[in-house]
Amino acid sequence: MIHNPRLIARLDIKGNNLIKGLRFEGLRVIGSAKEFAKKYYKQGIDEIIYVDSVASLYGRNSLTDLVDFSTENIFVPVTVGGGIKSLDDVQKVLRAGADKIAINTAAIENKKLIKTISDKIGSQSLTISIQAKKRDKNHWEAFKICGREPTGIDVIDWVKEIENLGAGEIFLTSIDQDGTELGLDKDLVKLVTESTNLPVIASGGSKDVDDILRIFQETDVSGIAIGSILHHKKIDIKMIKNELEKIIKKKT
Amino acid sequence: MNVSIIDYGTGNIKSISRIFKKFENNINIVNEPKEIKNSTHLVLPGVGAFPKAMELLNKKNFIPEIKEHVLKGKPLLGICLGMQLLFSSSNEIRKTAGLDLIKGEVIKLPENETKSKKFKIPNVGWHQITINKININKSIYSDLSKAKFYFVHSYYCKTDDENCNLFHIKFNKSKICVIAQKDNIIGTQFHPEKSGENGFRLIKKFIRNK
């Protein structure tokens, strides 16, 4: 278990709305993205990640208005992902006030972009998003375009490659578990955290407090991003943080 | 009151200016050294590498005005890399002289001694800060002890004078300084503008000077 685990709210966005799907499909509108983000900040979330889940389909990013709202109302780090294709896009999102950007499709299609971005803005602001689909025991394949297209790339090979290219953090989502509320994929999280020195944020399928605490305790994951159970009010941010605090105190 | 935030081409100025605006309307983002003259409070932000930041400050000729501001006894706040720039020198990439307003050097965070990945570099995330015992009650910031703040960094400031080492965190068994203060000059390794309510507490103290 790492020293200072982070609890992150994951907000999938379409236009001005917070949405959520199941295994990246069947997106349903939940409410106003701004209101949900503000609520989670007030409840003590450590970080927020916005994912414009249709952006890479249409090649655009509509999050700048939401990011601007966030710099005014949300004083914890904000990461933005979805549809970012170039250094120019990156700078636009950072100028709007994001602290980190997350890319997946563009990084897979143009590996050089990782180094270009990292050299320009520093690896601390560059998160590589990985959408992993289980293929076999201990084998996951990286997908692109919001979990829609297979790439043939082995997740662990990809993890090692992006670390060398200058990524600062990995945002790992299990496609199989995403939105299911059946539990995070511990095998995947363990394999990825053991393969890299980069901080890893795990996401996809968080079930309940016990599930989250177990993944923190049994792996070196740096953060867990929760979506579905949070939006559906099945979990309380303060309660998870209190429980985590107790575990850390016991250890030190 | 007139708070100036130096914009020398690095860092997330927007979030910083917006947290200040919660307390004070007269916030100026300054691109020119002469604009500093009228300020009551000065903020030096910064993200990225030390040599590049010093090069930009030099190129834009900000350094004499920053030093003059400090000499007049007016408050200066350095945030993250902005804190590191206040020190004598840094060995990030290559040895580079800093503003030398606080004596000490900027060095890499201590690596793990074991294979454990409990602490990672860069250090990203929240840490509870602890006051340096010899400085209890000596500063307006003293009551921030045990508060949590958000960090993103790979280097840290090692103060020559323990009296300037106001708060620390424990990192890989070492105590590393995270708030340095020398009279009217204060530096925070963490980002108050990303640290929720505790960030507000710190900024309020800086502005009200109490």
Coordinates of C-alpha atoms in Angstrom, one line a residue:
Chain A
M1 CA 0.0 0.0 0.0
I2 CA 1.3 3.4 -0.8
H3 CA 1.7 6.2 1.7
N4 CA -0.9 8.6 0.5
P5 CA -3.7 7.1 -1.6
R6 CA -5.9 9.4 -3.6
L7 CA -9.7 9.1 -4.1
I8 CA -10.7 10.5 -7.4
A9 CA -14.1 11.3 -8.9
R10 CA -14.5 10.2 -12.5
L11 CA -17.0 12.2 -14.4
D12 CA -17.9 11.1 -18.0
I13 CA -19.1 14.1 -19.8
K14 CA -21.3 14.7 -22.9
G15 CA -22.0 18.4 -23.6
N16 CA -23.0 19.9 -20.2
N17 CA -24.1 16.6 -18.8
L18 CA -22.6 14.0 -16.5
I19 CA -23.2 10.6 -18.1
K20 CA -22.4 7.0 -17.4
G21 CA -22.4 3.9 -19.4
L22 CA -21.8 0.2 -19.0
R23 CA -18.5 -1.1 -20.4
F24 CA -18.2 2.1 -22.4
E25 CA -21.6 1.5 -24.0
G26 CA -25.2 2.7 -23.5
L27 CA -24.4 6.2 -22.1
R28 CA -27.1 7.5 -19.8
V29 CA -27.5 11.1 -18.6
I30 CA -27.3 11.5 -14.9
G31 CA -27.4 15.3 -14.4
S32 CA -25.5 18.5 -14.6
A33 CA -21.7 17.9 -14.7
K34 CA -21.0 21.2 -13.0
E35 CA -23.3 20.5 -10.1
F36 CA -22.0 17.0 -9.5
A37 CA -18.4 18.2 -9.7
K38 CA -19.0 20.9 -7.2
K39 CA -20.8 18.5 -4.9
Y40 CA -17.9 16.1 -4.9
Y41 CA -15.5 18.9 -4.2
K42 CA -17.5 20.0 -1.2
Q43 CA -17.7 16.4 0.1
G44 CA -13.9 16.3 0.1
I45 CA -12.8 14.4 -3.0
D46 CA -9.0 14.5 -3.6
E47 CA -9.1 15.0 -7.3
I48 CA -11.5 15.1 -10.3
I49 CA -11.1 13.7 -13.7
Y50 CA -13.4 14.7 -16.6
V51 CA -13.6 12.3 -19.6
D52 CA -15.4 13.7 -22.7
S53 CA -16.5 10.2 -23.7
V54 CA -17.8 11.1 -27.2
A55 CA -15.0 13.5 -28.0
S56 CA -12.7 11.1 -29.7
L57 CA -15.5 9.9 -31.9
Y58 CA -16.1 13.4 -33.2
G59 CA -12.6 14.7 -32.9
R60 CA -13.4 17.6 -30.6
N61 CA -13.2 18.6 -27.0
S62 CA -16.1 20.5 -25.4
L63 CA -14.7 20.6 -21.9
T64 CA -13.2 24.0 -21.8
D65 CA -16.3 25.6 -20.4
L66 CA -16.5 23.0 -17.6
V67 CA -12.8 23.5 -16.9
D68 CA -13.2 27.2 -16.6
F69 CA -16.1 26.7 -14.2
S70 CA -13.8 24.3 -12.2
T71 CA -11.0 26.8 -11.7
E72 CA -13.6 29.1 -10.1
N73 CA -15.3 26.6 -7.9
I74 CA -13.2 23.5 -7.4
F75 CA -9.9 23.9 -5.7
V76 CA -8.5 20.4 -6.1
P77 CA -6.6 19.1 -9.1
V78 CA -8.5 18.6 -12.3
T79 CA -7.6 16.2 -15.1
V80 CA -9.2 16.4 -18.5
G81 CA -9.3 13.6 -21.1
G82 CA -11.1 12.7 -24.3
G83 CA -10.4 13.8 -27.8
I84 CA -7.1 15.5 -27.2
K85 CA -5.1 15.0 -30.4
S86 CA -2.2 17.5 -30.5
L87 CA 0.1 19.7 -28.4
D88 CA -2.2 22.5 -29.4
D89 CA -5.2 20.8 -27.9
V90 CA -3.2 20.1 -24.7
Q91 CA -2.2 23.8 -24.3
K92 CA -5.8 24.9 -24.9
V93 CA -7.1 22.6 -22.1
L94 CA -4.2 23.6 -19.7
R95 CA -4.8 27.3 -20.4
A96 CA -8.5 26.9 -19.6
G97 CA -7.2 25.8 -16.2
A98 CA -6.8 22.0 -16.1
D99 CA -3.9 20.7 -14.1
K100 CA -3.4 17.5 -16.1
I101 CA -4.5 16.1 -19.4
A102 CA -5.2 12.5 -20.2
I103 CA -4.8 11.0 -23.6
N104 CA -5.3 7.5 -25.0
T105 CA -6.2 7.3 -28.7
A106 CA -3.8 10.0 -29.9
A107 CA -0.9 8.5 -27.9
I108 CA -1.5 5.0 -29.4
E109 CA -1.8 6.5 -32.9
N110 CA 1.2 8.8 -32.5
K111 CA 3.7 7.7 -29.9
K112 CA 5.9 10.6 -30.5
L113 CA 3.2 12.9 -29.2
I114 CA 3.8 11.5 -25.6
K115 CA 7.4 12.8 -25.7
T116 CA 6.5 16.0 -27.4
I117 CA 3.9 16.8 -24.7
S118 CA 6.1 15.7 -21.9
D119 CA 9.0 17.8 -23.0
K120 CA 6.8 20.8 -23.4
I121 CA 4.6 20.8 -20.3
G122 CA 6.5 18.3 -18.0
S123 CA 5.5 14.8 -17.2
Q124 CA 3.7 15.9 -14.1
S125 CA 0.8 17.2 -16.2
L126 CA 0.6 14.2 -18.6
T127 CA -1.6 11.3 -17.8
I128 CA -1.9 8.4 -20.2
S129 CA -5.2 6.7 -20.2
I130 CA -5.3 3.0 -20.8
Q131 CA -8.5 1.1 -21.6
A132 CA -7.8 -2.5 -20.9
K133 CA -9.8 -5.5 -22.0
K134 CA -9.1 -8.9 -20.6
R135 CA -8.0 -11.5 -23.3
D136 CA -6.6 -14.3 -21.2
K137 CA -5.3 -15.0 -17.7
N138 CA -2.6 -12.2 -17.2
H139 CA -3.2 -10.8 -20.6
W140 CA -5.0 -7.5 -21.3
E141 CA -5.3 -5.7 -24.6
A142 CA -5.2 -1.9 -24.9
F143 CA -8.3 -0.4 -26.7
K144 CA -8.7 3.0 -28.2
I145 CA -11.6 5.4 -29.2
C146 CA -13.4 5.1 -25.8
G147 CA -13.0 1.4 -25.5
R148 CA -14.4 0.7 -28.9
E149 CA -11.4 -0.4 -31.1
P150 CA -8.8 -3.0 -30.3
T151 CA -5.2 -2.2 -31.0
G152 CA -3.4 -5.5 -30.6
I153 CA -1.1 -3.9 -28.0
D154 CA -0.5 -5.7 -24.8
V155 CA -1.2 -3.5 -21.8
I156 CA 2.0 -4.3 -20.0
D157 CA 4.2 -3.7 -23.0
W158 CA 2.4 -0.4 -23.5
V159 CA 2.8 0.6 -19.8
K160 CA 6.6 0.1 -20.1
E161 CA 6.8 2.0 -23.3
I162 CA 4.9 5.1 -22.1
E163 CA 7.0 5.3 -19.0
N164 CA 10.1 5.5 -21.2
L165 CA 8.4 8.1 -23.5
G166 CA 7.8 10.5 -20.5
A167 CA 4.3 9.8 -19.2
G168 CA 3.7 11.1 -15.7
E169 CA 0.8 9.0 -14.6
I170 CA -1.4 6.1 -15.8
F171 CA -5.1 6.2 -15.7
L172 CA -6.1 2.6 -16.0
T173 CA -9.7 1.5 -16.8
S174 CA -10.9 -2.0 -17.0
I175 CA -13.4 -2.1 -19.9
D176 CA -14.8 -5.4 -18.6
Q177 CA -15.7 -3.9 -15.2
D178 CA -16.5 -0.3 -16.2
G179 CA -19.9 0.7 -14.9
T180 CA -20.8 -2.8 -13.6
E181 CA -20.3 -2.0 -9.9
L182 CA -19.0 -5.6 -9.6
G183 CA -15.6 -4.8 -8.2
L184 CA -12.3 -3.4 -9.5
D185 CA -10.0 -5.9 -11.4
K186 CA -7.4 -6.5 -8.8
D187 CA -5.3 -8.8 -11.0
L188 CA -5.0 -6.1 -13.6
V189 CA -4.2 -3.3 -11.1
K190 CA -1.6 -5.5 -9.4
L191 CA 0.1 -6.5 -12.7
V192 CA 0.2 -2.9 -13.9
T193 CA 1.5 -1.3 -10.6
E194 CA 4.2 -4.0 -10.5
S195 CA 5.3 -3.3 -14.0
T196 CA 5.9 0.5 -13.6
N197 CA 7.2 3.1 -11.2
L198 CA 4.6 5.6 -12.5
P199 CA 1.7 6.4 -10.2
V200 CA -1.3 4.3 -11.3
I201 CA -5.0 5.4 -11.0
A202 CA -7.3 2.4 -11.2
S203 CA -10.8 2.7 -12.4
G204 CA -13.7 0.6 -13.6
G205 CA -16.2 -1.4 -11.6
S206 CA -15.7 -0.1 -8.0
K207 CA -18.3 -1.9 -5.9
D208 CA -18.3 -0.6 -2.4
V209 CA -16.0 0.7 0.5
D210 CA -14.6 -2.7 1.1
D211 CA -13.7 -3.2 -2.6
I212 CA -11.9 0.1 -2.7
L213 CA -10.0 -0.4 0.6
R214 CA -9.0 -3.9 -0.5
I215 CA -7.4 -2.7 -3.7
F216 CA -5.5 0.1 -1.9
Q217 CA -4.3 -2.4 0.7
E218 CA -3.3 -5.2 -1.6
T219 CA -1.6 -3.3 -4.4
D220 CA 0.6 -0.2 -4.8
V221 CA -2.1 1.7 -6.6
S222 CA -1.8 5.5 -6.1
G223 CA -5.4 6.3 -6.6
I224 CA -8.8 4.9 -7.3
A225 CA -11.3 6.7 -9.6
I226 CA -14.9 6.1 -8.8
G227 CA -17.8 6.9 -11.0
S228 CA -20.9 4.8 -11.1
I229 CA -21.3 4.1 -7.3
L230 CA -20.6 7.7 -6.6
H231 CA -23.1 9.1 -9.0
H232 CA -25.7 6.6 -7.9
K233 CA -25.1 7.7 -4.2
K234 CA -24.2 4.2 -3.2
I235 CA -21.0 5.4 -1.5
D236 CA -19.9 8.3 0.7
I237 CA -16.7 10.1 0.0
K238 CA -16.1 11.1 3.6
M239 CA -16.7 7.6 4.8
I240 CA -14.1 6.1 2.4
K241 CA -11.6 8.7 3.4
N242 CA -12.1 8.1 7.1
E243 CA -11.6 4.4 6.7
L244 CA -8.5 4.9 4.6
E245 CA -7.2 7.3 7.3
K246 CA -7.7 4.6 9.9
I247 CA -5.7 2.0 7.9
I248 CA -2.8 4.4 7.3
K249 CA -2.7 5.4 11.0
K250 CA -2.5 1.7 11.9
K251 CA 0.4 1.2 9.6
T252 CA 2.5 4.1 10.9
Chain B
M1 CA -4.4 46.2 -1.3
N2 CA -2.9 45.0 -4.6
V3 CA -1.9 41.4 -5.1
S4 CA 0.4 40.8 -8.0
I5 CA 0.9 37.3 -9.5
I6 CA 3.9 37.1 -11.7
D7 CA 3.2 35.6 -15.1
Y8 CA 6.6 34.7 -16.6
G9 CA 5.3 32.0 -18.9
T10 CA 5.0 29.0 -16.6
G11 CA 2.3 27.4 -14.5
N12 CA -1.4 27.5 -13.9
I13 CA -1.9 31.2 -13.1
K14 CA -5.7 31.0 -13.5
S15 CA -6.3 28.8 -10.5
I16 CA -4.0 30.9 -8.4
S17 CA -5.7 34.1 -9.3
R18 CA -9.1 32.7 -8.7
I19 CA -8.3 31.5 -5.2
F20 CA -7.0 35.0 -4.4
K21 CA -10.2 36.6 -5.9
K22 CA -12.2 34.8 -3.2
F23 CA -10.6 37.2 -0.7
E24 CA -9.6 40.3 -2.6
N25 CA -10.8 42.0 -5.8
N26 CA -7.6 43.7 -6.7
I27 CA -5.6 40.9 -8.2
N28 CA -3.2 41.6 -11.0
I29 CA -1.5 39.1 -13.3
V30 CA 1.7 40.9 -14.2
N31 CA 3.8 40.4 -17.3
E32 CA 6.1 43.4 -16.8
P33 CA 8.5 44.0 -13.9
K34 CA 7.5 47.6 -13.5
E35 CA 3.9 46.5 -12.7
I36 CA 5.2 45.0 -9.4
K37 CA 6.0 48.4 -7.9
N38 CA 2.5 49.2 -6.7
S39 CA 1.8 45.8 -5.3
T40 CA 1.3 45.2 -1.5
H41 CA 1.6 41.4 -2.0
L42 CA 3.6 39.4 -4.5
V43 CA 3.1 35.8 -5.6
L44 CA 5.7 33.8 -7.6
P45 CA 4.1 30.7 -9.0
G46 CA 5.9 28.1 -11.1
V47 CA 5.6 24.7 -12.7
G48 CA 8.4 22.9 -14.6
A49 CA 12.1 22.9 -14.4
F50 CA 14.3 25.3 -12.3
P51 CA 16.8 26.4 -14.9
K52 CA 14.1 27.3 -17.5
A53 CA 12.2 29.3 -14.9
M54 CA 15.3 31.3 -13.8
E55 CA 16.1 31.9 -17.4
L56 CA 12.7 33.4 -18.0
L57 CA 12.8 35.5 -14.8
N58 CA 16.1 36.8 -15.9
K59 CA 15.1 37.4 -19.5
K60 CA 12.1 39.4 -18.4
N61 CA 14.2 41.3 -15.9
F62 CA 11.9 40.4 -13.0
I63 CA 14.5 39.7 -10.4
P64 CA 15.5 43.3 -9.3
E65 CA 11.8 44.2 -8.8
I66 CA 11.1 41.0 -6.7
K67 CA 14.1 41.8 -4.5
E68 CA 13.0 45.4 -4.1
H69 CA 9.5 44.3 -3.1
V70 CA 11.0 42.1 -0.4
L71 CA 13.5 44.7 0.8
K72 CA 10.5 47.0 1.5
G73 CA 9.2 44.4 3.9
K74 CA 6.2 43.5 1.8
P75 CA 5.0 39.8 1.7
L76 CA 6.1 37.5 -1.0
L77 CA 4.7 34.0 -1.6
G78 CA 6.5 31.4 -3.7
I79 CA 4.4 28.4 -4.8
C80 CA 5.9 25.0 -5.7
L81 CA 8.7 25.8 -8.2
G82 CA 8.2 29.4 -7.1
M83 CA 9.2 28.3 -3.6
Q84 CA 12.3 26.6 -4.9
L85 CA 13.3 29.7 -6.9
L86 CA 13.5 31.6 -3.6
F87 CA 16.5 29.5 -2.6
S88 CA 20.3 30.0 -3.2
S89 CA 20.6 27.3 -5.9
S90 CA 19.2 24.1 -7.4
N91 CA 20.8 21.0 -8.9
E92 CA 17.9 20.1 -11.1
I93 CA 19.3 19.2 -14.5
R94 CA 22.4 21.4 -13.8
K95 CA 23.5 23.6 -10.9
T96 CA 21.7 26.9 -11.3
A97 CA 21.6 30.0 -9.0
G98 CA 18.3 31.0 -7.5
L99 CA 17.0 34.3 -6.1
D100 CA 19.0 33.6 -2.9
L101 CA 16.3 35.1 -0.7
I102 CA 16.3 32.1 1.6
K103 CA 19.6 30.3 2.2
G104 CA 19.7 26.7 1.1
E105 CA 19.7 24.4 -1.9
V106 CA 17.1 22.5 -4.0
I107 CA 17.8 18.8 -4.3
K108 CA 16.1 15.7 -5.5
L109 CA 13.7 13.9 -3.2
P110 CA 15.3 10.9 -1.4
E111 CA 14.8 7.6 -3.4
N112 CA 13.4 4.5 -1.8
E113 CA 16.0 2.5 0.1
T114 CA 14.0 -0.7 -0.4
K115 CA 12.0 -2.1 -3.2
S116 CA 8.9 -0.8 -1.6
K117 CA 6.9 1.6 -3.8
K118 CA 5.3 3.3 -0.8
F119 CA 6.8 6.7 -1.9
K120 CA 7.0 7.5 -5.6
I121 CA 8.9 10.3 -7.4
P122 CA 7.4 12.6 -8.5
N123 CA 5.6 12.9 -5.3
V124 CA 2.0 13.5 -6.3
G125 CA -0.8 13.7 -3.8
W126 CA -1.9 14.9 -0.4
H127 CA 0.3 15.0 2.7
Q128 CA -0.3 16.1 6.2
I129 CA 2.2 18.8 7.2
T130 CA 4.0 18.9 10.6
I131 CA 5.5 22.0 12.2
N132 CA 9.2 22.1 13.0
K133 CA 9.2 22.0 16.8
I134 CA 11.7 24.9 17.2
N135 CA 9.3 27.2 15.2
I136 CA 6.0 26.5 17.1
N137 CA 4.1 29.7 17.6
K138 CA 6.7 31.8 15.8
S139 CA 4.6 32.3 12.6
I140 CA 1.1 33.4 11.6
Y141 CA 1.1 30.0 9.7
S142 CA 1.8 27.9 12.8
D143 CA -1.7 26.7 13.3
L144 CA -1.8 24.9 9.9
S145 CA 0.0 22.0 11.5
K146 CA -1.6 18.6 10.7
A147 CA -3.5 20.2 7.7
K148 CA -3.3 18.3 4.4
F149 CA -2.1 19.9 1.2
Y150 CA -1.7 18.8 -2.4
F151 CA 1.9 18.2 -3.8
V152 CA 3.4 17.6 -7.3
H153 CA 7.2 17.7 -7.2
S154 CA 10.4 15.8 -7.6
Y155 CA 12.8 18.2 -5.9
Y156 CA 12.6 19.9 -2.5
C157 CA 14.2 22.8 -0.6
K158 CA 16.9 22.1 2.0
T159 CA 17.2 25.1 4.3
D160 CA 20.6 26.1 5.7
D161 CA 18.9 27.7 8.7
E162 CA 16.5 25.5 10.7
N163 CA 14.6 28.6 11.7
C164 CA 13.5 29.0 8.1
N165 CA 12.2 25.4 8.0
L166 CA 8.6 26.0 9.2
F167 CA 6.8 22.8 8.2
H168 CA 7.9 19.4 6.9
I169 CA 6.5 16.1 5.7
K170 CA 8.0 12.7 6.1
F171 CA 9.2 11.2 2.8
N172 CA 11.1 8.0 2.7
K173 CA 12.2 8.4 6.3
S174 CA 13.5 11.9 5.7
K175 CA 11.9 15.0 6.9
I176 CA 11.6 17.4 4.0
C177 CA 10.8 21.1 4.3
V178 CA 7.5 22.1 2.7
I179 CA 6.9 25.6 4.1
A180 CA 9.9 27.8 4.4
Q181 CA 9.6 31.3 5.9
K182 CA 12.0 34.1 6.4
D183 CA 10.4 37.2 7.8
N184 CA 8.1 38.5 5.0
I185 CA 9.0 35.7 2.5
I186 CA 7.2 32.4 2.5
G187 CA 7.4 29.5 0.2
T188 CA 5.1 26.4 -0.1
Q189 CA 6.2 23.3 -1.9
F190 CA 2.5 22.3 -2.2
H191 CA -0.2 24.0 -4.2
P192 CA -2.6 26.0 -1.9
E193 CA -4.8 26.7 -4.9
K194 CA -5.3 22.9 -5.3
S195 CA -5.7 22.0 -1.6
G196 CA -9.3 22.8 -0.9
E197 CA -10.3 24.5 2.4
N198 CA -6.7 24.3 3.8
G199 CA -5.5 26.2 0.8
F200 CA -8.0 28.9 1.5
R201 CA -6.8 29.2 5.1
L202 CA -3.2 29.7 4.0
I203 CA -4.0 32.3 1.3
K204 CA -6.2 34.2 3.8
K205 CA -3.3 34.3 6.3
F206 CA -1.0 35.6 3.5
I207 CA -3.4 38.3 2.5
R208 CA -4.4 39.4 6.0
N209 CA -0.9 38.9 7.3
K210 CA -2.3 37.3 10.5

